[in-house]
Short mmCIF file of C-alpha atoms in Angstrom, two decimals:
data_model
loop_
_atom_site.label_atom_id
_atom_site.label_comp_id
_atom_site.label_asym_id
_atom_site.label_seq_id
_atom_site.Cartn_x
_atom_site.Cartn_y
_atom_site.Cartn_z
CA UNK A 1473 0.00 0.00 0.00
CA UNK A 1474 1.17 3.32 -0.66
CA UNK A 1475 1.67 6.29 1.69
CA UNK A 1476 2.30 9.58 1.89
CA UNK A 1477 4.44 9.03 5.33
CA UNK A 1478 8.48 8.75 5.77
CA UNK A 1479 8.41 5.86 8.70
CA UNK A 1480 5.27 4.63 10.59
CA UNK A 1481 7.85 4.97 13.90
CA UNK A 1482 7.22 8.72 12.90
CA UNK A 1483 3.61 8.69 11.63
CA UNK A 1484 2.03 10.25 14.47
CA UNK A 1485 4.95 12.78 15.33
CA UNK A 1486 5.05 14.39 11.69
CA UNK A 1487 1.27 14.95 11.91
CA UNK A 1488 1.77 16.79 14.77
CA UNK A 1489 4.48 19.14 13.31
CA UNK A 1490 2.41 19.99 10.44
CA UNK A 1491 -0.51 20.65 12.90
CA UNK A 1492 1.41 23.14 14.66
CA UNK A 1493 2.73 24.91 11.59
CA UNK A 1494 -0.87 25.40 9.85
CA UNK A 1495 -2.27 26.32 12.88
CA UNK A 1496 -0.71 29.19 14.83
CA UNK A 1497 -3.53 29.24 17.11
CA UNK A 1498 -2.91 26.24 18.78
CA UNK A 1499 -0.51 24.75 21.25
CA UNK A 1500 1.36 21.52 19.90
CA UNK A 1501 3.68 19.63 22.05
CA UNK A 1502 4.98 17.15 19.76
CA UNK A 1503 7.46 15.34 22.26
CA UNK A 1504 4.99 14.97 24.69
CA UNK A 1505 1.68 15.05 22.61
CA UNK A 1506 -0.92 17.01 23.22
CA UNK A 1507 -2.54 20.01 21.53
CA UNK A 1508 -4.03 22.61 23.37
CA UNK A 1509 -6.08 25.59 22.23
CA UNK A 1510 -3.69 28.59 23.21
CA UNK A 1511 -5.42 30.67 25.66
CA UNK A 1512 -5.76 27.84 27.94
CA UNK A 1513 -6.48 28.09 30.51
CA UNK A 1514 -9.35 30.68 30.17
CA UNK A 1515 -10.39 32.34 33.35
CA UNK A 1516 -13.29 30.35 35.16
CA UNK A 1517 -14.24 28.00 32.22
CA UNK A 1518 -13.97 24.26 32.62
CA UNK A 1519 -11.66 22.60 30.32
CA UNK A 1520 -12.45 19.94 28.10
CA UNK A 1521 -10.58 16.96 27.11
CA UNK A 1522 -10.16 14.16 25.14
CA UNK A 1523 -8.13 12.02 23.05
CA UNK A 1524 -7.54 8.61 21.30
CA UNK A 1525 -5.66 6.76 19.21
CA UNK A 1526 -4.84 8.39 15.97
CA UNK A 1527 -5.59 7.44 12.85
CA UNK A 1528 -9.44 9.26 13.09
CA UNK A 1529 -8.78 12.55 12.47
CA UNK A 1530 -9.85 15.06 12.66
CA UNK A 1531 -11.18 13.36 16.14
CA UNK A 1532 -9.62 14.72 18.42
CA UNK A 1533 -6.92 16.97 18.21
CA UNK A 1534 -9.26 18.80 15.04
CA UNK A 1535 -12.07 19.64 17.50
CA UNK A 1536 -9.67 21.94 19.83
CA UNK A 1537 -10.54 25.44 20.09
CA UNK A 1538 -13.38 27.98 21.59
CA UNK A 1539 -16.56 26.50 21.48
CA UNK A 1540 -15.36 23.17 21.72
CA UNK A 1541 -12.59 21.26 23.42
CA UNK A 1542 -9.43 22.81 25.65
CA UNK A 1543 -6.98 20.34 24.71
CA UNK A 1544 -6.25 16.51 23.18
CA UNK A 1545 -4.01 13.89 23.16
CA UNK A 1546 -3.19 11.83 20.44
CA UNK A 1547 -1.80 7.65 21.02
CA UNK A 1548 -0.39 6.23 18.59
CA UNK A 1549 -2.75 4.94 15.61
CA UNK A 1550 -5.75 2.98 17.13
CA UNK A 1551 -3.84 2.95 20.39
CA UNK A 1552 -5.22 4.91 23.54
CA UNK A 1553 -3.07 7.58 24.87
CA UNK A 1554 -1.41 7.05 27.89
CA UNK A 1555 -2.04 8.37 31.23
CA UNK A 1556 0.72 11.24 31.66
CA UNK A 1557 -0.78 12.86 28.08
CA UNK A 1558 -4.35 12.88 29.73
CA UNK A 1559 -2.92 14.51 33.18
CA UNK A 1560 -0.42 17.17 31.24
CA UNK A 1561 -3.37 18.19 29.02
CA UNK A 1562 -5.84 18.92 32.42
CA UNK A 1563 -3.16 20.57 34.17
CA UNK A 1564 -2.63 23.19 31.05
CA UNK A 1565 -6.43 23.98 30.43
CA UNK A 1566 -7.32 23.68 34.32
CA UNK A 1567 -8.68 27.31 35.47
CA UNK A 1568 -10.01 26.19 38.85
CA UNK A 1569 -13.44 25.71 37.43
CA UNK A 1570 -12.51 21.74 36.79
CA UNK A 1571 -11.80 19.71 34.15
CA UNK A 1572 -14.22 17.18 32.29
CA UNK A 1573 -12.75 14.14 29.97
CA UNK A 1574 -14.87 13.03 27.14
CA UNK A 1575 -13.73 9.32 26.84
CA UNK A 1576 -14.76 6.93 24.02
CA UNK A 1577 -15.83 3.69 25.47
CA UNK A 1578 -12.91 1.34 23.93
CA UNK A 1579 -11.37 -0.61 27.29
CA UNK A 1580 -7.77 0.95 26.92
CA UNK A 1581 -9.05 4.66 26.68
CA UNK A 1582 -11.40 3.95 29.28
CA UNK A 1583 -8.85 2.52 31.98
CA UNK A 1584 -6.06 5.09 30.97
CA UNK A 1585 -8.41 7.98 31.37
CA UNK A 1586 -9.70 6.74 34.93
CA UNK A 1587 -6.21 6.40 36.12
CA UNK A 1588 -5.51 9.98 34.30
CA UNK A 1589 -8.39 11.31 37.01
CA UNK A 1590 -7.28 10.19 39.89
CA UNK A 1591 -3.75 11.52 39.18
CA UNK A 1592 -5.09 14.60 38.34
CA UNK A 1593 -7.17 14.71 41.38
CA UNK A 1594 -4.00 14.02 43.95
CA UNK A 1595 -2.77 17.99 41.74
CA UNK A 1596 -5.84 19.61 42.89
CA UNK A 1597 -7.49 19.33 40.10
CA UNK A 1598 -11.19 18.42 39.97
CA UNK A 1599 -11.89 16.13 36.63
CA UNK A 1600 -15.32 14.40 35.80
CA UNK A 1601 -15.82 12.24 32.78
CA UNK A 1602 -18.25 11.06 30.38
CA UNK A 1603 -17.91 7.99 28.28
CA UNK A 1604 -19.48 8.18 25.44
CA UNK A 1605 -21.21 4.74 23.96
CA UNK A 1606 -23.34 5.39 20.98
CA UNK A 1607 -22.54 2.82 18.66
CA UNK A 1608 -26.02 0.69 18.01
CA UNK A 1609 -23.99 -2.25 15.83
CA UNK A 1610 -22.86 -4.35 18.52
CA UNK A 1611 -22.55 -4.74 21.75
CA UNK A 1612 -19.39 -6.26 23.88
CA UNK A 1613 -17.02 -6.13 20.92
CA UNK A 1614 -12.79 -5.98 19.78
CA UNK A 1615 -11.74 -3.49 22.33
CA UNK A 1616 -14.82 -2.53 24.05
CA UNK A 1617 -16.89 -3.91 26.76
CA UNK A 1618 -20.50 -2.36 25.85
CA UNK A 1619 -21.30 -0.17 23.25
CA UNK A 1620 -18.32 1.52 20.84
CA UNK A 1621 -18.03 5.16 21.18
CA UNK A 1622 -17.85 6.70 18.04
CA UNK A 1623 -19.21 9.52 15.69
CA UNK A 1624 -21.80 11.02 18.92
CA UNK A 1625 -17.91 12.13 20.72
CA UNK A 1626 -18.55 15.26 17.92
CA UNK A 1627 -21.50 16.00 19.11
CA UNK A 1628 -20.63 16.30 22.76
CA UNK A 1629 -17.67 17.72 22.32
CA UNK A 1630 -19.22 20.63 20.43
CA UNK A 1631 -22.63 21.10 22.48
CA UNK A 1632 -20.25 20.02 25.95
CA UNK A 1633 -18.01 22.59 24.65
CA UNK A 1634 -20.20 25.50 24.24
CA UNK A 1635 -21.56 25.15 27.69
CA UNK A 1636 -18.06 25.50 29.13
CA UNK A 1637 -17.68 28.60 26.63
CA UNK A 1638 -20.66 30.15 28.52
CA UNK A 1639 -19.17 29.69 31.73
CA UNK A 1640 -21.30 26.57 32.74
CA UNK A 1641 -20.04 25.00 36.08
CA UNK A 1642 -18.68 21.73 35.79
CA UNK A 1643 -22.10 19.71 36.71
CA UNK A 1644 -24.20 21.84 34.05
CA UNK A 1645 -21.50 20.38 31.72
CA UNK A 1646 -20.92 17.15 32.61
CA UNK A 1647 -25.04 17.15 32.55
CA UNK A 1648 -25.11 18.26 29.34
CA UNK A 1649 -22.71 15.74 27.99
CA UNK A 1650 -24.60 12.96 29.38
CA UNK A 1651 -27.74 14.11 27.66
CA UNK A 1652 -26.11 14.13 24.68
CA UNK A 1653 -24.75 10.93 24.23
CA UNK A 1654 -27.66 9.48 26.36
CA UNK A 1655 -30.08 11.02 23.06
CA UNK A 1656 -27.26 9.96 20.25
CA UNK A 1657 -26.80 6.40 18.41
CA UNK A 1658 -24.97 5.54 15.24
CA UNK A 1659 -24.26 2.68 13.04
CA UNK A 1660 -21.29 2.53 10.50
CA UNK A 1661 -20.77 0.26 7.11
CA UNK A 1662 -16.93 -0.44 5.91
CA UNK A 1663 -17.01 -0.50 1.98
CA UNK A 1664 -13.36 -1.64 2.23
CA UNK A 1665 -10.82 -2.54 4.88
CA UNK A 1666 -8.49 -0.47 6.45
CA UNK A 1667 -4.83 0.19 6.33
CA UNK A 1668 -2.44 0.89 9.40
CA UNK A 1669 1.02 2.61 8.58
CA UNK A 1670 2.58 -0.37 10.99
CA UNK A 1671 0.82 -2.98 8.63
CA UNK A 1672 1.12 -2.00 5.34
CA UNK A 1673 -1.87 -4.34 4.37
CA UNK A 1674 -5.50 -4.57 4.82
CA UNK A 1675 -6.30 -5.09 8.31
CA UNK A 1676 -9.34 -7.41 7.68
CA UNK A 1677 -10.20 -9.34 4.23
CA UNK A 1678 -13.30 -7.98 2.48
CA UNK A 1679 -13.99 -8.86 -0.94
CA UNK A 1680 -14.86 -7.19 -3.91
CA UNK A 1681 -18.31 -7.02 -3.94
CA UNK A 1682 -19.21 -7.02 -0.34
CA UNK A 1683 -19.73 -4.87 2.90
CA UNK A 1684 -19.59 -5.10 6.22
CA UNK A 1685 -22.37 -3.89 8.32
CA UNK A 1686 -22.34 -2.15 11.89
CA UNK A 1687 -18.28 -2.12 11.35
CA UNK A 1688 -16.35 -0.31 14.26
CA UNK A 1689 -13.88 2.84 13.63
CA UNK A 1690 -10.51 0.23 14.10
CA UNK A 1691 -11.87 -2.01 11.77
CA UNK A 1692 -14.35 -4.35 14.38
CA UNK A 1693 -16.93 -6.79 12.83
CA UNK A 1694 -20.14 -5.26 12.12
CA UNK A 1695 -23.34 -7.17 12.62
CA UNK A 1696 -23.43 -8.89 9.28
CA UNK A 1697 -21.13 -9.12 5.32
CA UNK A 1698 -23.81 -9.33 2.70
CA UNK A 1699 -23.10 -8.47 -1.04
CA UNK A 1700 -22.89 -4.52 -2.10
CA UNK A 1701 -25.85 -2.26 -1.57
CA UNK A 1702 -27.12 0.59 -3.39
CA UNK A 1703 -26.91 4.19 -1.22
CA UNK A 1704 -30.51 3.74 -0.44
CA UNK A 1705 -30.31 0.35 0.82
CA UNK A 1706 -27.12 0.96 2.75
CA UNK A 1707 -29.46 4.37 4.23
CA UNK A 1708 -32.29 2.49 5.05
CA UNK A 1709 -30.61 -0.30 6.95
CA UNK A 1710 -28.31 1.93 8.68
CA UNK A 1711 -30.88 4.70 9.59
CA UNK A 1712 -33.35 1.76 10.90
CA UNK A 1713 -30.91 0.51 13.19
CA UNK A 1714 -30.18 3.68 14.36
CA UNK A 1715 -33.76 4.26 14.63
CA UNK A 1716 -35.19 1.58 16.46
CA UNK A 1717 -32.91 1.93 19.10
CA UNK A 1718 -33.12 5.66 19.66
CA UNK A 1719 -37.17 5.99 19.08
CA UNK A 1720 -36.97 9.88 18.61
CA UNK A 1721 -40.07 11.77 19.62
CA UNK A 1722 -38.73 15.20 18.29
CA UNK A 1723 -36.22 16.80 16.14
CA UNK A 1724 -32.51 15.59 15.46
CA UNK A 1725 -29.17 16.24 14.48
CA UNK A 1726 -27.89 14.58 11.50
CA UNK A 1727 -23.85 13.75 11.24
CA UNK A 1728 -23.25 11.94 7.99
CA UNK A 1729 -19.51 10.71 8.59
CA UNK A 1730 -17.24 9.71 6.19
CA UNK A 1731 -14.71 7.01 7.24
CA UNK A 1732 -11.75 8.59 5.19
CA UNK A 1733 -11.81 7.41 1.83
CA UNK A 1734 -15.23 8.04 1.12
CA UNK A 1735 -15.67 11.16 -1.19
CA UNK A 1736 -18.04 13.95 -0.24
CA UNK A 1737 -19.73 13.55 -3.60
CA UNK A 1738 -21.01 10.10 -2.75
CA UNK A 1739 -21.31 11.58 1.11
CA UNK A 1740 -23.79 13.88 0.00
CA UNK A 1741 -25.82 11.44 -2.06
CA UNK A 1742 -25.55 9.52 0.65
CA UNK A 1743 -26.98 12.13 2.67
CA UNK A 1744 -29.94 12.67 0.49
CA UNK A 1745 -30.92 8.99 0.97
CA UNK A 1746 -30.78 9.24 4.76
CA UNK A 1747 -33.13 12.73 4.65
CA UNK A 1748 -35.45 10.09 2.68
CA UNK A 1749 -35.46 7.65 5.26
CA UNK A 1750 -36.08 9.83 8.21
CA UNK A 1751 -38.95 11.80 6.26
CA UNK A 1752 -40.30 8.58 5.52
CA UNK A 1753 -40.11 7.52 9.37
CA UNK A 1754 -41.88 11.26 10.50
CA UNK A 1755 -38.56 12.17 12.20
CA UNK A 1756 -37.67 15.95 11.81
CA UNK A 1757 -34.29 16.94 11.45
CA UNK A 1758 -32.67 20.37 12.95
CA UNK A 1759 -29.43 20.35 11.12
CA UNK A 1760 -27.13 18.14 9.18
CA UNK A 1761 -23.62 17.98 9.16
CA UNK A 1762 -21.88 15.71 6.14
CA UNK A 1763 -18.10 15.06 5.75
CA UNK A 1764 -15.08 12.92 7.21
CA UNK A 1765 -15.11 13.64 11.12
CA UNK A 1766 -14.22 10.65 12.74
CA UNK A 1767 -12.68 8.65 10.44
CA UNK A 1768 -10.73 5.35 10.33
CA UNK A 1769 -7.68 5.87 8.15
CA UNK A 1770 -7.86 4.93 4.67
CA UNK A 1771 -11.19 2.89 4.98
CA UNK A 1772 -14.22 3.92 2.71
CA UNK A 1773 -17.50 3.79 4.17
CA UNK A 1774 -19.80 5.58 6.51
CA UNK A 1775 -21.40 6.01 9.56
CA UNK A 1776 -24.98 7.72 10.42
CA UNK A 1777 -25.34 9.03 13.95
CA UNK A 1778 -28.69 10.74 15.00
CA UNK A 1779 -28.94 12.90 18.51
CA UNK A 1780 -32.47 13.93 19.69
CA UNK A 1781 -32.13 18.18 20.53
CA UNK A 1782 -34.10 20.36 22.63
CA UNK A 1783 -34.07 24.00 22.37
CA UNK A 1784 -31.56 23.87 24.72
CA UNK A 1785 -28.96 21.61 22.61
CA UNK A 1786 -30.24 22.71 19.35
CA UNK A 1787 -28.56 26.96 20.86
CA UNK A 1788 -25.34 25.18 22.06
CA UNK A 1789 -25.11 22.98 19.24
CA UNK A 1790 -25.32 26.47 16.71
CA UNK A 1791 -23.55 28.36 19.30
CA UNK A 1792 -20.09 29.86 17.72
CA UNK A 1793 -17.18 27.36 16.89
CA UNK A 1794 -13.86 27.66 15.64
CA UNK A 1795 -11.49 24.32 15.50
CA UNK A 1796 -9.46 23.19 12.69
CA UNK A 1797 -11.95 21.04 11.21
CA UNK A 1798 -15.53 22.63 12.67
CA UNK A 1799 -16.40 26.48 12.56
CA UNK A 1800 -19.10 28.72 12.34
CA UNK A 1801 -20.67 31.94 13.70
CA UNK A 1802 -17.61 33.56 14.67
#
């Protein structure tokens, strides 16, 4: 396979550099990584982090800046951070007003960020977390015990985010993070495999011809392989899953993720197929948000994730953002 990289051993570290070189407004500690928005830490706000293996970008590191997260540490691809990353990134964003972690429910980020708390907690400083399980596919599967935690992390980090921007104390936010991935569920299909820099190959075999259903972000068995779909049928089998689980009774946001290799022009075709669906089903939508957010390297596919909004979710979700990869309003 070919790639535009000059070692894996180095994969993660070159990103980095040319992270901190287009964007002047963040923080980038390469050696030690983790990116911080850089006027961290802002006077009584609570800070906001996360992080994860790389390899999904923009996740995480894309989504720092005001109106969304303080700071994020990249692992190594598909490989949660460790501990150290989680506790340097709280103590640079930590104001005194505390610090919440938005953690992905895969076992290693889940057991680094827990021991990331309590070390942060013997500094003084006060952390909460959220782990965020919205993954409808499967259930107990590769790397997770419980639901996956995948493309509903965007939108608590953004809505999560904008109540810290307001000043929110840390239970409002924590709160508010809950809510949101409590109302969120998604479902992803792999169209092809996916490549890691330290493989060099397809990480699973999928033929020509054939999908995988309900696939994770590393590359996890879905629910099912069956033969290609069209867009619609992929939209309706996706969008039912995702459907009968959450059972919205009002409006919702829309994310329409690419997993990396997808192309927006199919991503918006896509997206006109899943509008169908959910008109067909009664279910209103608020806003829509199509392109490759959290992503799984090289794979080509997608993933639908639905969150049920309020008023209340529906102002912080349009509240102003501006992140490498998300924007608006300011």
């Amino acid at each position: 396979m070919k790639m535009l990289i000059n070692v894996p051993e180095t994969v993660v570290a070159d990103a980095l550099r040319g992270m901190a070189a287009a964007h002047p407004e963040l923080t980038v500690d390469v050696e030690n990584r983790v990116v911080v928005r850089r006027d961290a830490p802002v006077a009584g706000k609570v800070g906001l982090v996360s992080g994860g293996g790389s390899g999904h970008e923009p996740l995480h590191a894309g989504f720092v800046g005001p109106g969304m997260l303080s700071a994020a540490c990249p692992g190594e691809v598909f490989t949660s951070p460790v501990p150290d990353q989680m506790v340097r990134a709280a103590a640079a964003v930590d104001s005194g007003a505390g610090v919440l972690f938005v953690v992905k429910n895969y076992t290693g980020d889940v057991l680094n960020f827990e021991m990331a708390a309590e070390l942060a907690e013997d500094k003084g400083i006060q952390v909460a977390q959220v782990v965020v399980d919205d993954d409808v596919a499967v259930s107990d599967s590769t790397f997770t015990a419980g639901r996956r935690g995948t493309g509903a992390t965007l939108f608590v980090e953004k809505i999560a985010g904008a109540a810290a921007d307001e000043g929110a104390p840390l239970d409002r936010v924590v709160a508010v993070a809950r809510q949101v991935n409590g109302s969120s569920r998604s479902f992803g299909v792999a169209l092809s495999s996916v490549t890691t820099p330290a493989k060099g190959s397809p990480t699973f075999d999928l033929p020509a011809g054939e999908l995988e259903l309900g696939i994770g972000i590393h590359g996890e068995p879905g629910r099912e392989r069956r033969s290609m779909m069209t867009s619609g049928e992929i939209a309706d089998f996706a969008v039912h899953a995702v459907l009968e689980d959450l059972r919205p009774t009002g409006p919702v946001l829309a994310l329409v993720n690419g997993m990396g290799a997808t192309p927006l022009l199919e991503l918006y075709g896509f997206n006109a197929e899943v509008q169908r669906v959910l008109s067909e089903r009664g279910v209103p939508v608020a806003r829509t948000l199509v392109g490759n957010y959290v992503t799984s390297l090289d794979m080509a596919g997608c993933s639908v994730t639905l969150c049920q909004v309020d008023e209340e979710l529906l102002r912080l979700w349009d509240a102003p953002v501006e992140t490498p990869a998300l924007r608006w309003g300011r």
